[in-house]
Coordinates of C-alpha atoms and ligand atoms in Angstrom, one line a residue:
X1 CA 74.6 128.3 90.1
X2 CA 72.0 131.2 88.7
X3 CA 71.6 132.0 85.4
X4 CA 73.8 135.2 85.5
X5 CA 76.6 132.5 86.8
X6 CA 76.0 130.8 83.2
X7 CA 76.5 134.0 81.7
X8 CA 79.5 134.2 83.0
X9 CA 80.3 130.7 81.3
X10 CA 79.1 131.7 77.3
X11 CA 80.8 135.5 77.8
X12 CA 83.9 133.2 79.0
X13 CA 84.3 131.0 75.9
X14 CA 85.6 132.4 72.5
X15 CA 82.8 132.2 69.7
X16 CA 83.8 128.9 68.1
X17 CA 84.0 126.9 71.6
X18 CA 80.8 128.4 72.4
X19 CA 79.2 127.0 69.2
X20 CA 80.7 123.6 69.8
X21 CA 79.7 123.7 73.6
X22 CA 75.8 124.6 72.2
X23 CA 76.1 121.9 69.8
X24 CA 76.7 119.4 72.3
X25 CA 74.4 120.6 74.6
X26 CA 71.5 120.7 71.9
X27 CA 72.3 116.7 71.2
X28 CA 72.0 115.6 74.3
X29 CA 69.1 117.6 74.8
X30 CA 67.7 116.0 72.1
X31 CA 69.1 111.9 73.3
X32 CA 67.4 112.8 76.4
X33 CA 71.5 112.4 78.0
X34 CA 72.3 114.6 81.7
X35 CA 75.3 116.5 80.6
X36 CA 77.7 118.3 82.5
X37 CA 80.9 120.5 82.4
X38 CA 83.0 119.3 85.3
X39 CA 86.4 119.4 87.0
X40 CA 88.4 122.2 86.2
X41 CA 86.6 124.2 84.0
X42 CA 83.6 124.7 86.5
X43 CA 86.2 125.5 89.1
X44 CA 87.7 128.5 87.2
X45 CA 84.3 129.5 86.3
X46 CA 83.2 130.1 89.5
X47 CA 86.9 132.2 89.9
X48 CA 85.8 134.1 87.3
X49 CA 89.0 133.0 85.4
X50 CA 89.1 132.5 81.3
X51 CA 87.9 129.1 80.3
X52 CA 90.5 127.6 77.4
X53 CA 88.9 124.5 77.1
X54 CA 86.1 122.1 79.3
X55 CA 85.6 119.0 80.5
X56 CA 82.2 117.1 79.8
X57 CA 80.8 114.1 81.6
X58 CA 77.7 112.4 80.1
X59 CA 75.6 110.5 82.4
X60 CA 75.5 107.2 80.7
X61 CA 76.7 106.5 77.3
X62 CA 79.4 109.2 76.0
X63 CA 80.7 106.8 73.0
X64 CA 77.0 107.3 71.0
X65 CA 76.6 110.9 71.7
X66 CA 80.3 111.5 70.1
X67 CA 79.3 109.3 67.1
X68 CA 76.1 110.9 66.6
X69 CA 77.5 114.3 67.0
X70 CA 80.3 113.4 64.5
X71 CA 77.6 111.9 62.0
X72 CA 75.7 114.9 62.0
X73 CA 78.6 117.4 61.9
X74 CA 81.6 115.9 60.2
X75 CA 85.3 114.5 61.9
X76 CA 85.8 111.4 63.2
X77 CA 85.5 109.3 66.9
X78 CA 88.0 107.2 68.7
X79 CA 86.1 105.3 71.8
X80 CA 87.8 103.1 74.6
X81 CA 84.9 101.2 75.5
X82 CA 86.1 100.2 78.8
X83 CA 86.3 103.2 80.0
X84 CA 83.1 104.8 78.4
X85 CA 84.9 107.6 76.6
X86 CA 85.1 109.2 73.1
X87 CA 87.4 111.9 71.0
X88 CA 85.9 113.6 68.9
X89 CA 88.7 114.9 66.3
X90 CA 86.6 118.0 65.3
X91 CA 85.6 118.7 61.9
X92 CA 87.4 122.0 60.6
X93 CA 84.4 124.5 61.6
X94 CA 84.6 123.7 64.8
X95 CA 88.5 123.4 65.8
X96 CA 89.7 125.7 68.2
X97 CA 92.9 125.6 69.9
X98 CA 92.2 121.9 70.6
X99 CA 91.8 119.9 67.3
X100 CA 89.8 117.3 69.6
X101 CA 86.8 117.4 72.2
X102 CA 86.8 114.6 75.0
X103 CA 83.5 113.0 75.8
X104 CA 83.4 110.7 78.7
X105 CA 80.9 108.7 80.5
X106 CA 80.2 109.4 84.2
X107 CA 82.0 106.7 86.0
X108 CA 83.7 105.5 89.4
X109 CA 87.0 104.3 90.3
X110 CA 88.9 102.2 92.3
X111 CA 92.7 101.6 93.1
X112 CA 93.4 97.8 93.4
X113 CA 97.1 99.3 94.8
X114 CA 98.5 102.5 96.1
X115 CA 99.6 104.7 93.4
X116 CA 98.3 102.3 90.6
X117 CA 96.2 102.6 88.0
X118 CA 92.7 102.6 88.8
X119 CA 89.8 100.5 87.6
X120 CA 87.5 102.0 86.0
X121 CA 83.3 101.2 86.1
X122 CA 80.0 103.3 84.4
X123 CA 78.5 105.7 87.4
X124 CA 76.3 108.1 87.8
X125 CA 77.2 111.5 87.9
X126 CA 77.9 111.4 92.0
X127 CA 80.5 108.5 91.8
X128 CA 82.1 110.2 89.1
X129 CA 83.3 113.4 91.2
X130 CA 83.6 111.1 93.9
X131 CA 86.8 109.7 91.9
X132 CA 88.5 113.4 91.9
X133 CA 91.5 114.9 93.8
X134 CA 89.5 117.6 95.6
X135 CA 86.6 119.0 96.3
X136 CA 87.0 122.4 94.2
X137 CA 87.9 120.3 91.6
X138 CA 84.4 118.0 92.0
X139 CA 81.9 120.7 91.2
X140 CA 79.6 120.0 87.8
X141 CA 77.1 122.5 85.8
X142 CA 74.6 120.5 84.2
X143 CA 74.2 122.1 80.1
X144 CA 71.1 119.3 78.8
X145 CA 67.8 121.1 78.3
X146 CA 65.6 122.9 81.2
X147 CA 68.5 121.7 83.2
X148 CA 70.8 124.6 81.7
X149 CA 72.7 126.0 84.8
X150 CA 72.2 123.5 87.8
X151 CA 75.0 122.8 89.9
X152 CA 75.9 120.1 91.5
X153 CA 77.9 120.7 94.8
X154 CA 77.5 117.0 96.1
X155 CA 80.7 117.3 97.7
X156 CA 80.8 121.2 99.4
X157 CA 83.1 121.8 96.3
X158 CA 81.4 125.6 96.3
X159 CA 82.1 126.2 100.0
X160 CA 86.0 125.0 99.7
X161 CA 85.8 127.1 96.8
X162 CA 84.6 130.2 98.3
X163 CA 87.1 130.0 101.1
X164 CA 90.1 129.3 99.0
X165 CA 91.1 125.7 100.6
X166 CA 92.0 122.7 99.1
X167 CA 90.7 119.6 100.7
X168 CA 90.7 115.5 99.2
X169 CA 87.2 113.9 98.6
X170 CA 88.1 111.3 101.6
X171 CA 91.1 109.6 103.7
X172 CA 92.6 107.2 101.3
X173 CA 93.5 109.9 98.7
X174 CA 96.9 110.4 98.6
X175 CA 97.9 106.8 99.4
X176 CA 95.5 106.4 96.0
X177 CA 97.2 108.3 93.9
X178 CA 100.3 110.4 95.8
X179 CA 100.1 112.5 92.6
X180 CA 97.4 114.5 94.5
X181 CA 99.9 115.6 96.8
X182 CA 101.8 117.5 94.3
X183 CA 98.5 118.6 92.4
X184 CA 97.6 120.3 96.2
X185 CA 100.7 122.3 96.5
X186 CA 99.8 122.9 92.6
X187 CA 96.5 124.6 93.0
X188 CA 97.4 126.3 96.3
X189 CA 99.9 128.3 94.7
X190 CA 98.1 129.0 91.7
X191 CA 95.5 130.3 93.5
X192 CA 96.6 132.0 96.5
X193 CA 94.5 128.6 98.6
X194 CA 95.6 126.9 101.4
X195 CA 95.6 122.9 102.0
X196 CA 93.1 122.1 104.8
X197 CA 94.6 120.9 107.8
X198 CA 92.9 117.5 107.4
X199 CA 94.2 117.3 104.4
X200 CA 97.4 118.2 105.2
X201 CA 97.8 115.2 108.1
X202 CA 97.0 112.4 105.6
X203 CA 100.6 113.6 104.1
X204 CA 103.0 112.1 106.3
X205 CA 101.3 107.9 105.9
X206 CA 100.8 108.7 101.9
X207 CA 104.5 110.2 101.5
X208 CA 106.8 107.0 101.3
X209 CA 103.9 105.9 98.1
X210 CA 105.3 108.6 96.1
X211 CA 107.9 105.9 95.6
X212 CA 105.8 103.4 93.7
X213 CA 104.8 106.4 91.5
X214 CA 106.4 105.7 88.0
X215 CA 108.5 108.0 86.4
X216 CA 106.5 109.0 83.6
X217 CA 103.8 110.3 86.1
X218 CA 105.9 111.8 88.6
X219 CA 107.8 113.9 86.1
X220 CA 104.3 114.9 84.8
X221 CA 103.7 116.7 88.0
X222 CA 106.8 118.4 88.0
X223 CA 106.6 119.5 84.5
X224 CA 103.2 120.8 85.7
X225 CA 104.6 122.8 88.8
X226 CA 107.3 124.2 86.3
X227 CA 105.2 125.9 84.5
X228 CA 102.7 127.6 86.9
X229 CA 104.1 131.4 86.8
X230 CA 104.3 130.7 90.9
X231 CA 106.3 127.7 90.8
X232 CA 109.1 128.4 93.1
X233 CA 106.7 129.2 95.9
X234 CA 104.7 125.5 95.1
X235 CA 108.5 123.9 95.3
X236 CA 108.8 125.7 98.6
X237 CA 106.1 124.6 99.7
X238 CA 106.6 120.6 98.6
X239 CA 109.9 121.3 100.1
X240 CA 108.7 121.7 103.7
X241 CA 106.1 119.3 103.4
X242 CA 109.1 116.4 102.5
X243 CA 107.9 115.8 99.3
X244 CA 111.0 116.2 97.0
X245 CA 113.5 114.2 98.9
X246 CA 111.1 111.3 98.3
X247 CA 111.0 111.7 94.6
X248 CA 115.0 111.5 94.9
X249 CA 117.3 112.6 97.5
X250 CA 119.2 115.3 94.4
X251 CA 116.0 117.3 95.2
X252 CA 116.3 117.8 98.6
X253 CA 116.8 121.6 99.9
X254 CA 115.1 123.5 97.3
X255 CA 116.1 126.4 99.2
X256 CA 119.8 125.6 98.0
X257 CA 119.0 125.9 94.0
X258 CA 119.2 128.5 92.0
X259 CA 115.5 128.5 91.0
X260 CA 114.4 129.5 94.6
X261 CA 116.4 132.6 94.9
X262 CA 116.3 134.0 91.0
X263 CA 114.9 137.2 90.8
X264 CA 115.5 138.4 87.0
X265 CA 112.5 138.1 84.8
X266 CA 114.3 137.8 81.8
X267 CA 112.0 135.7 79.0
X268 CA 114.4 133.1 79.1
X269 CA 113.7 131.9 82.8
X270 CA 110.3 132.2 82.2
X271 CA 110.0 128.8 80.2
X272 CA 109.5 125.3 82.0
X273 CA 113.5 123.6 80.3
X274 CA 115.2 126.7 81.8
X275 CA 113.7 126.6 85.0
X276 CA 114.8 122.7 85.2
X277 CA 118.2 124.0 84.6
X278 CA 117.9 126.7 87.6
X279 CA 116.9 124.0 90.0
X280 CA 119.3 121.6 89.3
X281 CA 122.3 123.0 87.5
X282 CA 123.7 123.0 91.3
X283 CA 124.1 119.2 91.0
X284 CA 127.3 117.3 90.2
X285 CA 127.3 115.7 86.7
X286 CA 126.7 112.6 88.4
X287 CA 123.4 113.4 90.3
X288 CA 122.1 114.0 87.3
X289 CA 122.4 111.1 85.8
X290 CA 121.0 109.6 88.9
X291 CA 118.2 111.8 89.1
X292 CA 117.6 111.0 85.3
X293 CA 117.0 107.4 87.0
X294 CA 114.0 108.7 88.3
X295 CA 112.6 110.8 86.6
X296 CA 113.1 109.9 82.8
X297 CA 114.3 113.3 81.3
X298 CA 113.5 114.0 77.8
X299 CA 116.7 113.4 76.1
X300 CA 117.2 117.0 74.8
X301 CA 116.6 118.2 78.5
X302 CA 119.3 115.6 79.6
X303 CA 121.7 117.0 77.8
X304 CA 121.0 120.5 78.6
X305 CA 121.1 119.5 82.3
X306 CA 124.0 117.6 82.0
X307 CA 125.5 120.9 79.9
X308 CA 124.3 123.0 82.5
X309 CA 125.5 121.3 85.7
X310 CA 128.9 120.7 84.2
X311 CA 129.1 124.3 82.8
X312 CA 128.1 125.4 86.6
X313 CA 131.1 124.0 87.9
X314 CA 133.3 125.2 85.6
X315 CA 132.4 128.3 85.2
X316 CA 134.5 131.0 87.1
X317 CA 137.3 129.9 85.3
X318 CA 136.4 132.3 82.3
X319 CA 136.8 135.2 84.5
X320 CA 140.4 135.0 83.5
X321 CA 140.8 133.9 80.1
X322 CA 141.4 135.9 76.8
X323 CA 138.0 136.0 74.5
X324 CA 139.7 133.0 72.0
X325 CA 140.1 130.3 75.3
X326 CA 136.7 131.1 76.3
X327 CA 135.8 130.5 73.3
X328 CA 137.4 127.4 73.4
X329 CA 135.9 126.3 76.5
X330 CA 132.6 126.7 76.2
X331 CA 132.3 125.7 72.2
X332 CA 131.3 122.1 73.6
X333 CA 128.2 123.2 76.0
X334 CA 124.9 123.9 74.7
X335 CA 123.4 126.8 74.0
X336 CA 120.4 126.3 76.3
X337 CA 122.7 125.9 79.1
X338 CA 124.7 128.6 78.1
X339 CA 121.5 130.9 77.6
X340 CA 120.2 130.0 81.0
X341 CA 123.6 129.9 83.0
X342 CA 124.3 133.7 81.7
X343 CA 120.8 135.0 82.5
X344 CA 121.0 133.6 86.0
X345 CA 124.9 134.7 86.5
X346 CA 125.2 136.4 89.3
X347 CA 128.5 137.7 88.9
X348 CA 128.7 140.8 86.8
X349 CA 131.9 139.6 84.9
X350 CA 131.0 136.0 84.4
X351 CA 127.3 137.3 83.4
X352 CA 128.9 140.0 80.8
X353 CA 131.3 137.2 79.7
X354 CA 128.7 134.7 78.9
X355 CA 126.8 137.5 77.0
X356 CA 129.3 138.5 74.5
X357 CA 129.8 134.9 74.2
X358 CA 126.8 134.1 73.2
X359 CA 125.7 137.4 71.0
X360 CA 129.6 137.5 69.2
X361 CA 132.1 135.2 69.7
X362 CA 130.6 132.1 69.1
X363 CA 130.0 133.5 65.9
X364 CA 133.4 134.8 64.5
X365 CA 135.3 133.0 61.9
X366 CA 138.1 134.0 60.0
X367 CA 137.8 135.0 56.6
X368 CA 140.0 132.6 55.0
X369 CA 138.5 129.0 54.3
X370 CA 139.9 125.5 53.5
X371 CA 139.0 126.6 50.0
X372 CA 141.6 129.5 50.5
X373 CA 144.6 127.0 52.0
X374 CA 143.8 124.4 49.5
X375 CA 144.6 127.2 46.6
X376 CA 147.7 127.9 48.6
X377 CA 148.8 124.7 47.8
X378 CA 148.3 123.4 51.7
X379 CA 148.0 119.2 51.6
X380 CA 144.6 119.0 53.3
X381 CA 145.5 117.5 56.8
X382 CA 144.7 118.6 60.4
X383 CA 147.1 121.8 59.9
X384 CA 143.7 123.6 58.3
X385 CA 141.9 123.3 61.5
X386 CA 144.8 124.5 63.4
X387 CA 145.4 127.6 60.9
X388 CA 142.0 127.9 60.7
X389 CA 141.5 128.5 64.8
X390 CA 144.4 130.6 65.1
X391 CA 143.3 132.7 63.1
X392 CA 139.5 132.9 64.5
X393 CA 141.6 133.4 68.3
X394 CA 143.6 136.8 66.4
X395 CA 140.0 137.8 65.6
X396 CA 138.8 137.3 68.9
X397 CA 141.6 138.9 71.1
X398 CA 142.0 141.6 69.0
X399 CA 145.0 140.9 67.5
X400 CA 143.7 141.3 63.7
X401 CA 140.9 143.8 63.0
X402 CA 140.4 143.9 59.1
X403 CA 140.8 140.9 56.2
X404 CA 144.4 142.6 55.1
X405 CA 145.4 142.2 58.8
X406 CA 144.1 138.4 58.8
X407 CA 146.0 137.9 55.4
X408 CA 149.3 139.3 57.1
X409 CA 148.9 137.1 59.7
X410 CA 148.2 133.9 57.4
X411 CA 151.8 134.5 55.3
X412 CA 153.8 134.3 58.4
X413 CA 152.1 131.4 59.7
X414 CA 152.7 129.7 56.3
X415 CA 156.2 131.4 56.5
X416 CA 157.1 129.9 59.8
X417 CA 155.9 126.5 58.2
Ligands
LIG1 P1 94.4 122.6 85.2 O1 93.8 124.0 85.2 O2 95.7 122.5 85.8 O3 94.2 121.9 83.9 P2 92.3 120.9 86.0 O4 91.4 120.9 87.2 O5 91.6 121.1 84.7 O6 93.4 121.9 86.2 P3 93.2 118.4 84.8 O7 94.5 117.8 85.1 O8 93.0 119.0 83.5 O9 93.1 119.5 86.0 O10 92.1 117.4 85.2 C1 90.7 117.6 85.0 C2 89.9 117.2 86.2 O11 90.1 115.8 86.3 C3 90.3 117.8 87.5 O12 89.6 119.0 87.7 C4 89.9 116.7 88.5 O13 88.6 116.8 88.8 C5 90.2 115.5 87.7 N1 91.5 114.9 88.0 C6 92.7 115.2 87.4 N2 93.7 114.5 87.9 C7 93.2 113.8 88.9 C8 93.8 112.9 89.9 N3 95.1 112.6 89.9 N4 92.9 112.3 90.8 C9 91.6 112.6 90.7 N5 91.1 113.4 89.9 C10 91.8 114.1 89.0
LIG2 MG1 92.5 121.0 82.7

């Protein structure tokens, strides 16, 4: 990297991460420690994209730089000694939009089993991006002293880079962690790349892994992919290449969802709950909850999705109903659901019904209160929340407009009585 590329990296920070990234930098200067920014952050450098945060290696001990920069400078330091690495919680000065700062020792890994955990040993700077997912993503910048601005392309990170492909470190990759898979499809769609062809052929012996993946981490992925702004095209894409049907059969034929063919860019679709709803609010009530099997929902995104999926299947049936029974059917789904499933609608009457739905009618309420039967001399009994919703439906459809009107209507249903 030249200087100028360095620049690029202080005019890319905000002021406070810059002063934190110096302060670092200085320390291990001073400790005589090689550090580096790595992964990621070097990655979108080089793309000349905004840095929010980085990622720093220290070649050797990453637990005593963290203490001494938090003795000098305030906050506090967690360290997992096993693993060689430190937080930092920041002291206030220094907190940006992260209130901690990761400091980890250069290390290598190995997998004892497909898609488990790996073991984890010190290294030198070379075996720790020889433990990444690809080479773009194995690219350091050294920071300590005269060193200021090295690269170090071990792994032909730069030329991968330079022609927008994404390629794994070596064979046994994906069949190491199948998460890479899914991280592949990630970057290529972020970034307009393409998954070497090498890479690509180590996908069919590493797919049926993707089982042994636990829920927790393949969810991760997903949650991930749901939130790049190009996610449909990265489902497509894990689509062709067989990789949702092994996570669970639900998620087979993306194409058939309604997340792969919505258009509208209303805010609402924009955020990573909604677009789970769009891709599976296709789904019987029941897939769900097998899918829920595998995946481990959030329980408030369970319940949307089981709102959503149930509300899906139901829903041309408010075509034809007066304002006060859709109201009555769709008081029990939730809002979310309801939010999403109107923005998506693609049916001008459903979509128009939803809307007033969910800007007025779920909203009316009659004017009279328990308070008011009570006074009438009413025994308090179910009949209040029967008076109470028949009145709320004349509201509704129109058949009372003003309080006198409601009032009317309340002495001949006490009347009839
Ligand atoms: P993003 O912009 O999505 O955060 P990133 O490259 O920063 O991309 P992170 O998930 O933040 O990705 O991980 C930081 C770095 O750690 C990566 O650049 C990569 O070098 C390494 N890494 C992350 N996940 C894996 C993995 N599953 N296998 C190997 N290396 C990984
Ligand atoms: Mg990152």
């Amino acid at each position: 990297m030249k200087q100028n590329d360095f620049e690029l990296l202080e005019k890319s920070l905000d002021a406070t991460p810059r002063k934190l990234l110096h302060l670092v930098r200085d320390n291990a200067t001073q400790r005589g420690s090689p550090l580096y920014i790595v992964g990621g952050s070097v990655r979108d450098l080089l793309l000349g994209r905004r840095l929010n945060d980085f990622d720093l290696t220290v070649e050797g001990d990453a637990i005593t730089l963290a203490r001494s920069l938090a003795s000098k400078y305030g906050g506090a330091v967690t360290a997992h000694t096993k693993f060689g690495t430190a937080k930092w919680f920041l002291p206030k000065t220094l907190k940006t939009d992260h209130d901690t700062l990761d400091l980890i020792s250069a290390r290598s890994e190995t997998y004892k089993h497909p898609a488990a955990l790996p073991t984890v040993k010190l290294g030198s700077l070379v075996d720790d991006l020889r433990r990444r997912d690809f080479t773009i993503n194995a690219l350091a910048v050294r920071l300590d002293g005269s060193h200021f601005g090295e690269l170090r392309d071990d792994l032909s990170g730069m030329d991968d880079l330079q022609k927008g492909i994404v390629r794994v470190l070596h064979p046994r990759s994906f069949i190491d962690d199948p998460t890479r898979m899914y991280r592949a499809a990630r970057y290529e769609g972020r970034y307009g790349f393409k998954i070497a062809e090498d890479t690509l052929a180590l996908i069919p012996e590493a797919r049926p892994f993707v089982e042994k993946l636990s829920a927790q981490r393949i969810r991760h992925e997903l949650d991930l992919i749901l939130e790049e702004p190009n996610a449909v095209s990265i489902l497509k894409r894990l689509d062709e290449l067989d990789l949702l049907s092994v996570i669970h059969p639900a998620l087979a034929k993306f194409n058939q969802s309604r997340l792969a063919t919505v258009k509208s860019d209303e805010a609402v679709l924009q955020n990573r709950n909604s677009r789970w709803v769009l891709w599976l609010m296709h789904l019987k009530d029941q897939e769900i909850e097998f899918l829920n099997e595998r995946l481990h929902f959030p329980a408030d995104l369970l319940k949307i999705l089981h709102s959503a999926a149930l509300l899906n299947a139901n829903l041309t049936a408010v075509a034809s109903l007066k304002p006060s029974k859709v109201v009555e059917m769709l008081e029990g789904y939730s809002i979310k659901a309801l939010e999403v499933l109107s923005s998506a609608a693609q049916d001008e009457e459903i979509k128009a019904i939803l809307a007033k739905y969910l800007s007025e009618w779920w909203l009316v309420k009659p004017k009279t209160t328990g308070h008011d039967l009570k006074k009438r001399g009413i025994p308090p009994g179910p009949r209040y929340a029967e008076i109470l919703r028949r009145l709320r439906a004349a509201w509704l459809d129109g058949e009372v407009k003003t309080e006198n009107e409601e009032k009317t209507l309340l002495d001949h249903l006490l009347e009839k009585a």
